Amino acid sequence: MRATTWQGKNKVEVTDVPDPQILNRRDAIVQITSTAICGSDLHLYGGFMPSMMEGDVLGHEFMGTVTDVGPDVGNLKVGDRVVVPFPIACGSCSQCQAGLFSVCENSNPNAGMFDQIAGQSLSGVFGYSHLTGGFAGGQAEAARVPFADVGPIKIDGDLTDEQVLFLSDILPTGYMGAELTDPQPGDVIAVWGAGPVGLFAAMAARFLGAHRVIVIDRFEYRLRMAREKVGCETVNYEGLEDEGLVDTLRYMTGGRGPDKVIDAVGMEGHDHHGLIHAMERFKQAQKMETDRGPALRQAIMACRPGGVVSVIGAYGGLMDKVPMGAVLNKSLTIKAGQCHVHRYLEPLLRNIESGDFDPTFVITHTLPLDEAPNGYEAMKHKEDDCVKCVLKP
């Protein structure tokens, strides 16, 4: 079959790879009808995640039709249309039972590798390095889905792929980012990053009752989408000093700062100070730090005392200059996590069916699978006002 494979830093190719097979009694095989390039895939593309191997199949946002099931998969049958969540979860360990599916204790066969970085392991994840299990991803014609009796959600009715595809990751991730802030009437919530996850976080914050939502980014076409499609206020930080951004947000909030803030940027944040940004890129390239953190630093500094900092941008390891003094002395609460997608599937599907959410507005590019390398380049370099690229095998 054809699949998007990692071939080294800033290089992917669509190549022929072996067809997936049932390996476990709880497996299913899904013939993929739609898949997507995620912003966090760009961290792999740019060589920022360790343990990638040449030929690894990429992609963790996908859906399609079940073509085979293992004997212990009683909830699915051949022909079912499903969306597959990006974390692989067993459903029975203590973490899964607590609804913390992205830290499943049983699904990552390489947990020991991740333990060395974080002390405890993330769950298995499709197409996201050998740190998370080395599972083949979904930017392919088909995929093996472990624990298929727990993960995939069946899609009935006439909803299009585009309406439900993002249940696999970015819609639940954005929603969880907003939920972690516990929006209250009167709250002003600021979101760093107007990519798909940031836009969905802003949409969810409004849905959950925030009084105002402010989105911060440096690309005007993304900020325009936040205003026109989500109804948010926006700030373009380009040209502002850190203090200027903080002062701008305070000015917009009566001198207090946002009540809650969401970092939807992650490890490749862009600092508007040219020298500082160059220094951080150098340190990252030299393995002196794994993550660049301007968005997180700005969010912490801008948040009002007693506020909440929600972190859903993808970070991989270590970061310099985290202002812990501000966290402590402003009595901030930090909440973070890879999304526990399984817990959000049913309620968000109902939101889509009812018309409360229409996730399709983030799709700017749709390409055949063989053009995946062009999609990666468009998303990485923001070409042609690219926000989200969907691939069709």
Coordinates of C-alpha atoms in Angstrom, one line a residue:
M1 CA 0.0 0.0 0.0
R2 CA 1.0 3.7 -0.3
A3 CA 1.9 5.6 2.8
T4 CA 3.6 8.9 3.9
T5 CA 7.0 7.9 5.3
W6 CA 9.6 9.9 7.3
Q7 CA 12.9 10.0 5.4
G8 CA 14.9 12.4 7.5
K9 CA 14.7 16.0 8.7
N10 CA 12.4 18.0 6.5
K11 CA 11.9 15.1 4.1
V12 CA 8.8 12.9 3.7
E13 CA 8.0 10.6 0.8
V14 CA 4.9 8.6 -0.2
T15 CA 6.3 5.1 -0.7
D16 CA 5.1 1.5 -0.9
V17 CA 5.0 -0.2 2.5
P18 CA 3.6 -3.6 3.6
D19 CA -0.1 -3.8 4.1
P20 CA -1.2 -3.9 7.8
Q21 CA -2.1 -7.2 9.3
I22 CA -4.1 -8.3 12.4
L23 CA -1.5 -9.0 15.0
N24 CA -3.6 -9.2 18.2
R25 CA -7.1 -10.4 18.9
R26 CA -8.2 -6.9 19.7
D27 CA -6.9 -5.4 16.5
A28 CA -8.9 -4.0 13.5
I29 CA -7.8 -2.9 10.0
V30 CA -9.2 0.3 8.7
Q31 CA -9.1 1.3 5.1
I32 CA -8.5 5.1 5.3
T33 CA -10.8 7.5 3.5
S34 CA -9.5 10.8 5.0
T35 CA -6.4 11.7 7.0
A36 CA -4.7 15.0 7.9
I37 CA -1.4 16.6 8.6
C38 CA -1.3 17.9 12.1
G39 CA 0.7 20.8 13.4
S40 CA 2.5 18.4 15.7
D41 CA 3.5 16.3 12.7
L42 CA 5.7 19.3 11.8
H43 CA 7.8 18.6 14.9
L44 CA 8.6 15.2 13.4
Y45 CA 9.1 16.7 10.0
G46 CA 11.6 19.3 11.4
G47 CA 13.6 16.6 13.3
F48 CA 12.6 17.9 16.8
M49 CA 11.4 14.5 18.1
P50 CA 14.0 11.8 18.8
S51 CA 13.7 8.1 17.9
M52 CA 12.3 8.6 14.4
M53 CA 13.5 6.0 11.9
E54 CA 13.7 6.2 8.1
G55 CA 10.6 4.7 6.6
D56 CA 8.3 5.3 9.7
V57 CA 4.7 5.8 8.6
L58 CA 3.4 9.2 9.7
G59 CA 0.0 10.5 10.7
H60 CA -2.3 10.3 13.7
E61 CA -5.5 11.9 12.4
F62 CA -7.5 9.5 10.3
M63 CA -10.7 7.7 9.6
G64 CA -12.1 5.2 7.3
T65 CA -13.9 1.8 6.9
V66 CA -13.3 -1.3 8.9
T67 CA -12.1 -4.1 6.6
D68 CA -11.1 -6.8 9.2
V69 CA -11.4 -7.3 12.9
G70 CA -9.7 -9.6 15.5
P71 CA -11.9 -12.2 17.3
D72 CA -12.1 -10.1 20.5
V73 CA -13.4 -7.0 18.8
G74 CA -17.2 -7.2 19.4
N75 CA -18.2 -3.6 18.9
L76 CA -17.1 -3.3 15.3
K77 CA -17.8 -5.2 12.1
V78 CA -16.5 -5.1 8.6
G79 CA -18.0 -2.1 6.8
D80 CA -18.4 0.2 9.8
R81 CA -17.3 3.7 9.3
V82 CA -15.0 4.9 12.1
V83 CA -12.9 7.8 13.4
V84 CA -9.7 6.6 15.2
P85 CA -8.4 8.6 18.2
F86 CA -4.7 9.4 18.2
P87 CA -3.9 7.9 21.7
I88 CA -3.9 4.1 21.8
A89 CA -5.6 3.0 25.0
C90 CA -6.4 -0.4 26.5
G91 CA -9.5 0.8 28.4
S92 CA -8.8 -1.3 31.4
C93 CA -5.7 0.0 33.3
S94 CA -6.2 2.4 36.2
Q95 CA -5.5 5.5 34.0
C96 CA -8.0 4.5 31.4
Q97 CA -10.5 3.7 34.1
A98 CA -10.0 7.3 35.4
G99 CA -10.6 8.7 31.9
L100 CA -6.9 9.6 31.4
F101 CA -6.5 7.7 28.1
S102 CA -3.4 9.5 26.8
V103 CA -1.4 8.1 29.7
C104 CA -2.6 4.5 29.3
E105 CA -0.3 2.1 31.1
N106 CA -0.4 -0.7 28.7
S107 CA -0.4 0.6 25.1
N108 CA 3.2 1.8 24.7
P109 CA 5.6 -1.1 24.2
N110 CA 8.5 1.4 24.4
A111 CA 7.4 3.0 27.7
G112 CA 10.9 2.7 29.1
M113 CA 12.3 5.1 26.5
F114 CA 9.8 7.7 27.4
D115 CA 10.3 7.2 31.2
Q116 CA 13.9 8.5 30.8
I117 CA 12.5 11.8 29.5
A118 CA 9.4 12.3 31.6
G119 CA 9.6 9.9 34.5
Q120 CA 6.4 8.2 33.3
S121 CA 5.3 7.3 29.8
L122 CA 2.8 8.7 27.4
S123 CA 0.4 6.1 25.8
G124 CA 1.1 4.6 22.5
V125 CA 0.4 7.0 19.6
F126 CA -0.1 6.4 15.9
G127 CA 2.7 7.6 13.7
Y128 CA 4.5 9.6 16.3
S129 CA 8.0 8.2 16.8
H130 CA 9.3 5.1 18.6
L131 CA 9.1 6.9 21.9
T132 CA 5.3 6.4 21.7
G133 CA 5.5 2.8 20.5
G134 CA 6.6 3.0 16.9
F135 CA 3.1 2.3 15.6
A136 CA 2.5 2.9 11.9
G137 CA 0.4 6.0 11.3
G138 CA -2.6 6.9 9.3
Q139 CA -1.3 9.0 6.4
A140 CA -1.7 5.8 4.4
E141 CA -4.2 3.7 2.5
A142 CA -4.8 1.5 5.5
A143 CA -3.8 1.2 9.2
R144 CA -3.8 -1.4 11.9
V145 CA -5.7 -0.2 15.0
P146 CA -4.7 -1.9 18.3
F147 CA -7.4 -2.1 21.1
A148 CA -10.1 -1.5 18.5
D149 CA -12.7 -2.5 21.0
V150 CA -11.9 0.6 22.9
G151 CA -10.8 3.4 20.6
P152 CA -12.7 4.0 17.3
I153 CA -16.0 5.7 17.3
K154 CA -18.6 4.6 14.7
I155 CA -20.1 7.3 12.5
D156 CA -23.6 6.6 11.3
G157 CA -25.7 8.8 9.1
D158 CA -24.6 11.2 6.4
L159 CA -22.0 13.3 8.1
T160 CA -19.1 14.0 5.7
D161 CA -15.5 12.9 6.5
E162 CA -14.6 16.5 6.9
Q163 CA -17.2 17.1 9.6
V164 CA -15.9 14.3 11.8
L165 CA -12.3 13.7 10.9
F166 CA -11.0 16.1 13.5
L167 CA -12.6 14.0 16.3
S168 CA -9.3 12.0 16.0
D169 CA -7.3 14.8 17.7
I170 CA -7.5 18.5 17.1
L171 CA -11.2 19.1 18.0
P172 CA -11.0 17.2 21.3
T173 CA -7.6 18.7 22.0
G174 CA -8.8 22.3 21.5
Y175 CA -11.9 21.5 23.6
M176 CA -9.9 20.0 26.4
G177 CA -7.7 23.1 26.4
A178 CA -10.7 25.3 27.0
E179 CA -12.3 22.9 29.5
L180 CA -9.1 22.9 31.6
T181 CA -9.6 26.6 32.2
D182 CA -13.1 26.1 33.5
P183 CA -14.6 29.1 31.8
Q184 CA -16.9 31.2 34.0
P185 CA -19.3 34.0 33.1
G186 CA -17.3 37.2 32.8
D187 CA -14.0 35.4 32.1
V188 CA -11.6 36.7 29.5
I189 CA -9.6 33.9 27.9
A190 CA -6.5 34.5 25.8
V191 CA -5.3 31.8 23.3
W192 CA -1.8 31.7 22.0
G193 CA -1.8 30.3 18.5
A194 CA -4.4 30.6 15.7
G195 CA -3.6 27.3 14.2
P196 CA -6.3 24.6 14.1
V197 CA -6.0 23.6 17.7
G198 CA -5.9 27.3 18.9
L199 CA -9.0 28.1 16.8
F200 CA -10.9 25.1 18.2
A201 CA -9.8 26.0 21.7
A202 CA -11.2 29.5 21.2
M203 CA -14.4 28.1 19.7
A204 CA -14.8 25.8 22.7
A205 CA -14.0 28.6 25.2
R206 CA -16.8 30.7 23.7
F207 CA -19.1 27.6 23.7
L208 CA -18.3 26.9 27.4
G209 CA -19.3 30.4 28.5
A210 CA -16.3 32.6 28.3
H211 CA -17.3 36.3 28.1
R212 CA -14.5 37.2 25.7
V213 CA -11.8 35.3 23.8
I214 CA -8.7 36.9 22.5
V215 CA -6.4 35.1 20.1
I216 CA -2.7 35.9 19.6
D217 CA -0.8 35.1 16.5
R218 CA 1.5 36.7 13.9
F219 CA -0.2 35.7 10.7
E220 CA -3.0 37.9 9.7
Y221 CA -4.8 35.3 7.6
R222 CA -5.1 33.1 10.7
L223 CA -6.2 36.0 12.9
R224 CA -8.8 36.8 10.3
M225 CA -10.2 33.3 10.6
A226 CA -10.3 33.7 14.4
R227 CA -12.4 36.9 14.0
E228 CA -14.6 35.8 11.1
K229 CA -15.2 32.1 11.9
V230 CA -15.0 32.0 15.6
G231 CA -16.0 35.6 16.6
C232 CA -12.8 36.4 18.7
E233 CA -10.8 39.5 19.3
T234 CA -7.3 39.2 18.0
V235 CA -3.8 40.6 18.7
N236 CA -0.9 40.4 16.2
Y237 CA 2.2 40.3 18.3
E238 CA 4.6 41.0 15.4
G239 CA 6.5 44.1 16.2
L240 CA 5.6 44.1 19.9
E241 CA 8.0 43.6 22.7
D242 CA 7.1 41.0 25.4
E243 CA 6.2 43.9 27.7
G244 CA 4.2 45.4 24.8
L245 CA 2.1 42.3 24.3
V246 CA 1.5 42.0 28.1
D247 CA 0.6 45.7 28.2
T248 CA -1.7 45.3 25.2
L249 CA -3.6 42.4 26.9
R250 CA -3.8 44.4 30.2
Y251 CA -5.2 47.4 28.3
M252 CA -7.8 45.1 26.7
T253 CA -8.8 43.7 30.1
G254 CA -9.0 46.8 32.3
G255 CA -5.5 46.5 33.6
R256 CA -5.8 43.0 35.1
G257 CA -4.7 40.6 32.3
P258 CA -6.7 37.6 31.0
D259 CA -8.4 35.5 33.6
K260 CA -7.3 32.3 31.9
V261 CA -4.7 31.6 29.1
I262 CA -4.2 28.7 26.7
D263 CA -0.9 27.8 25.1
A264 CA -1.8 26.1 21.8
V265 CA 1.6 26.6 20.2
G266 CA 4.1 24.2 21.7
M267 CA 7.8 23.5 21.2
E268 CA 8.4 25.5 18.1
G269 CA 7.1 28.8 19.3
H270 CA 8.3 31.9 17.4
D271 CA 9.7 34.8 19.5
H272 CA 9.2 38.3 18.0
H273 CA 12.7 39.3 19.3
G274 CA 15.0 38.3 16.4
L275 CA 18.0 37.8 18.6
I276 CA 16.3 35.8 21.3
H277 CA 14.5 33.7 18.7
A278 CA 17.9 33.0 16.9
M279 CA 19.5 32.0 20.2
E280 CA 16.7 29.6 21.0
R281 CA 16.8 28.0 17.6
F282 CA 20.6 27.6 18.0
K283 CA 20.2 26.0 21.4
Q284 CA 17.5 23.7 20.0
A285 CA 19.6 22.7 17.1
Q286 CA 22.6 22.0 19.4
K287 CA 20.4 19.8 21.7
M288 CA 20.9 22.3 24.5
E289 CA 17.1 22.4 24.9
T290 CA 14.4 20.5 23.1
D291 CA 11.6 23.1 23.2
R292 CA 11.3 26.8 22.4
G293 CA 8.9 28.4 24.9
P294 CA 8.1 32.0 24.0
A295 CA 4.3 31.4 23.9
L296 CA 4.3 29.7 27.3
R297 CA 6.4 32.4 28.8
Q298 CA 4.2 35.2 27.4
A299 CA 1.1 33.4 28.6
I300 CA 2.4 33.1 32.1
M301 CA 3.4 36.7 32.3
A302 CA 0.1 38.0 30.9
C303 CA -2.2 35.9 33.0
R304 CA -3.8 37.7 35.9
P305 CA -3.0 36.7 39.5
G306 CA -5.0 33.7 40.5
G307 CA -5.6 32.6 36.9
V308 CA -5.2 29.4 35.1
V309 CA -2.6 28.5 32.4
S310 CA -3.8 25.6 30.1
V311 CA -1.0 24.0 28.1
I312 CA -2.1 21.9 25.1
G313 CA 0.6 22.8 22.6
A314 CA 3.0 19.8 22.0
Y315 CA 6.2 19.9 24.1
G316 CA 8.8 17.2 24.0
G317 CA 11.2 17.7 26.8
L318 CA 13.2 20.6 28.3
M319 CA 12.9 24.3 28.0
D320 CA 14.9 27.2 29.3
K321 CA 13.7 30.4 31.0
V322 CA 10.3 29.2 32.3
P323 CA 9.2 32.0 34.7
M324 CA 8.4 29.9 37.7
G325 CA 8.7 33.0 39.9
A326 CA 5.6 34.4 38.2
V327 CA 3.8 31.1 38.5
L328 CA 4.4 31.1 42.3
N329 CA 4.1 34.7 43.1
K330 CA 0.9 35.2 41.0
S331 CA -0.7 32.0 42.4
L332 CA -1.2 30.6 39.0
T333 CA -2.5 27.1 38.3
I334 CA -1.0 25.2 35.4
K335 CA -3.0 22.4 33.8
A336 CA -1.7 20.4 30.9
G337 CA -1.9 17.2 29.0
Q338 CA -2.0 15.3 25.7
C339 CA -5.7 15.0 25.0
H340 CA -7.7 12.1 26.5
V341 CA -9.6 11.9 23.2
H342 CA -11.8 8.9 24.0
R343 CA -13.7 10.8 26.7
Y344 CA -14.7 13.5 24.3
L345 CA -15.7 11.5 21.2
E346 CA -19.4 10.9 22.0
P347 CA -20.2 14.4 23.3
L348 CA -18.4 16.2 20.5
L349 CA -20.0 14.0 17.9
R350 CA -23.4 15.1 19.3
N351 CA -22.2 18.7 19.1
I352 CA -21.4 18.2 15.4
E353 CA -24.7 16.5 14.7
S354 CA -26.6 19.3 16.4
G355 CA -24.8 22.0 14.5
D356 CA -23.2 23.5 17.6
F357 CA -19.7 22.8 16.1
D358 CA -18.7 22.9 12.4
P359 CA -15.0 21.9 12.4
T360 CA -14.7 22.1 8.6
F361 CA -13.8 25.9 8.6
V362 CA -10.1 25.2 9.3
I363 CA -9.7 23.1 6.1
T364 CA -7.8 25.2 3.6
H365 CA -6.2 22.5 1.5
T366 CA -7.3 19.1 0.3
L367 CA -4.7 16.9 -1.5
P368 CA -4.4 13.4 -2.8
L369 CA -2.1 11.2 -0.5
D370 CA 0.7 11.2 -3.1
E371 CA 1.0 15.0 -2.6
A372 CA 1.6 14.7 1.1
P373 CA 5.1 16.2 0.8
N374 CA 3.6 19.4 -0.7
G375 CA 1.1 19.5 2.1
Y376 CA 3.9 19.3 4.7
E377 CA 5.7 22.2 3.0
A378 CA 2.6 24.3 2.8
M379 CA 1.8 23.9 6.5
K380 CA 5.4 24.4 7.6
H381 CA 6.0 27.5 5.6
K382 CA 2.4 28.9 5.8
E383 CA 2.2 28.8 2.0
D384 CA -1.0 29.9 0.2
D385 CA -2.6 30.8 3.6
C386 CA -2.5 27.2 4.6
V387 CA -4.2 26.4 8.0
K388 CA -5.1 22.7 7.7
C389 CA -4.3 20.1 5.0
V390 CA -6.5 17.0 4.5
L391 CA -5.2 14.1 2.5
K392 CA -7.3 11.7 0.5
P393 CA -5.7 8.2 -0.1

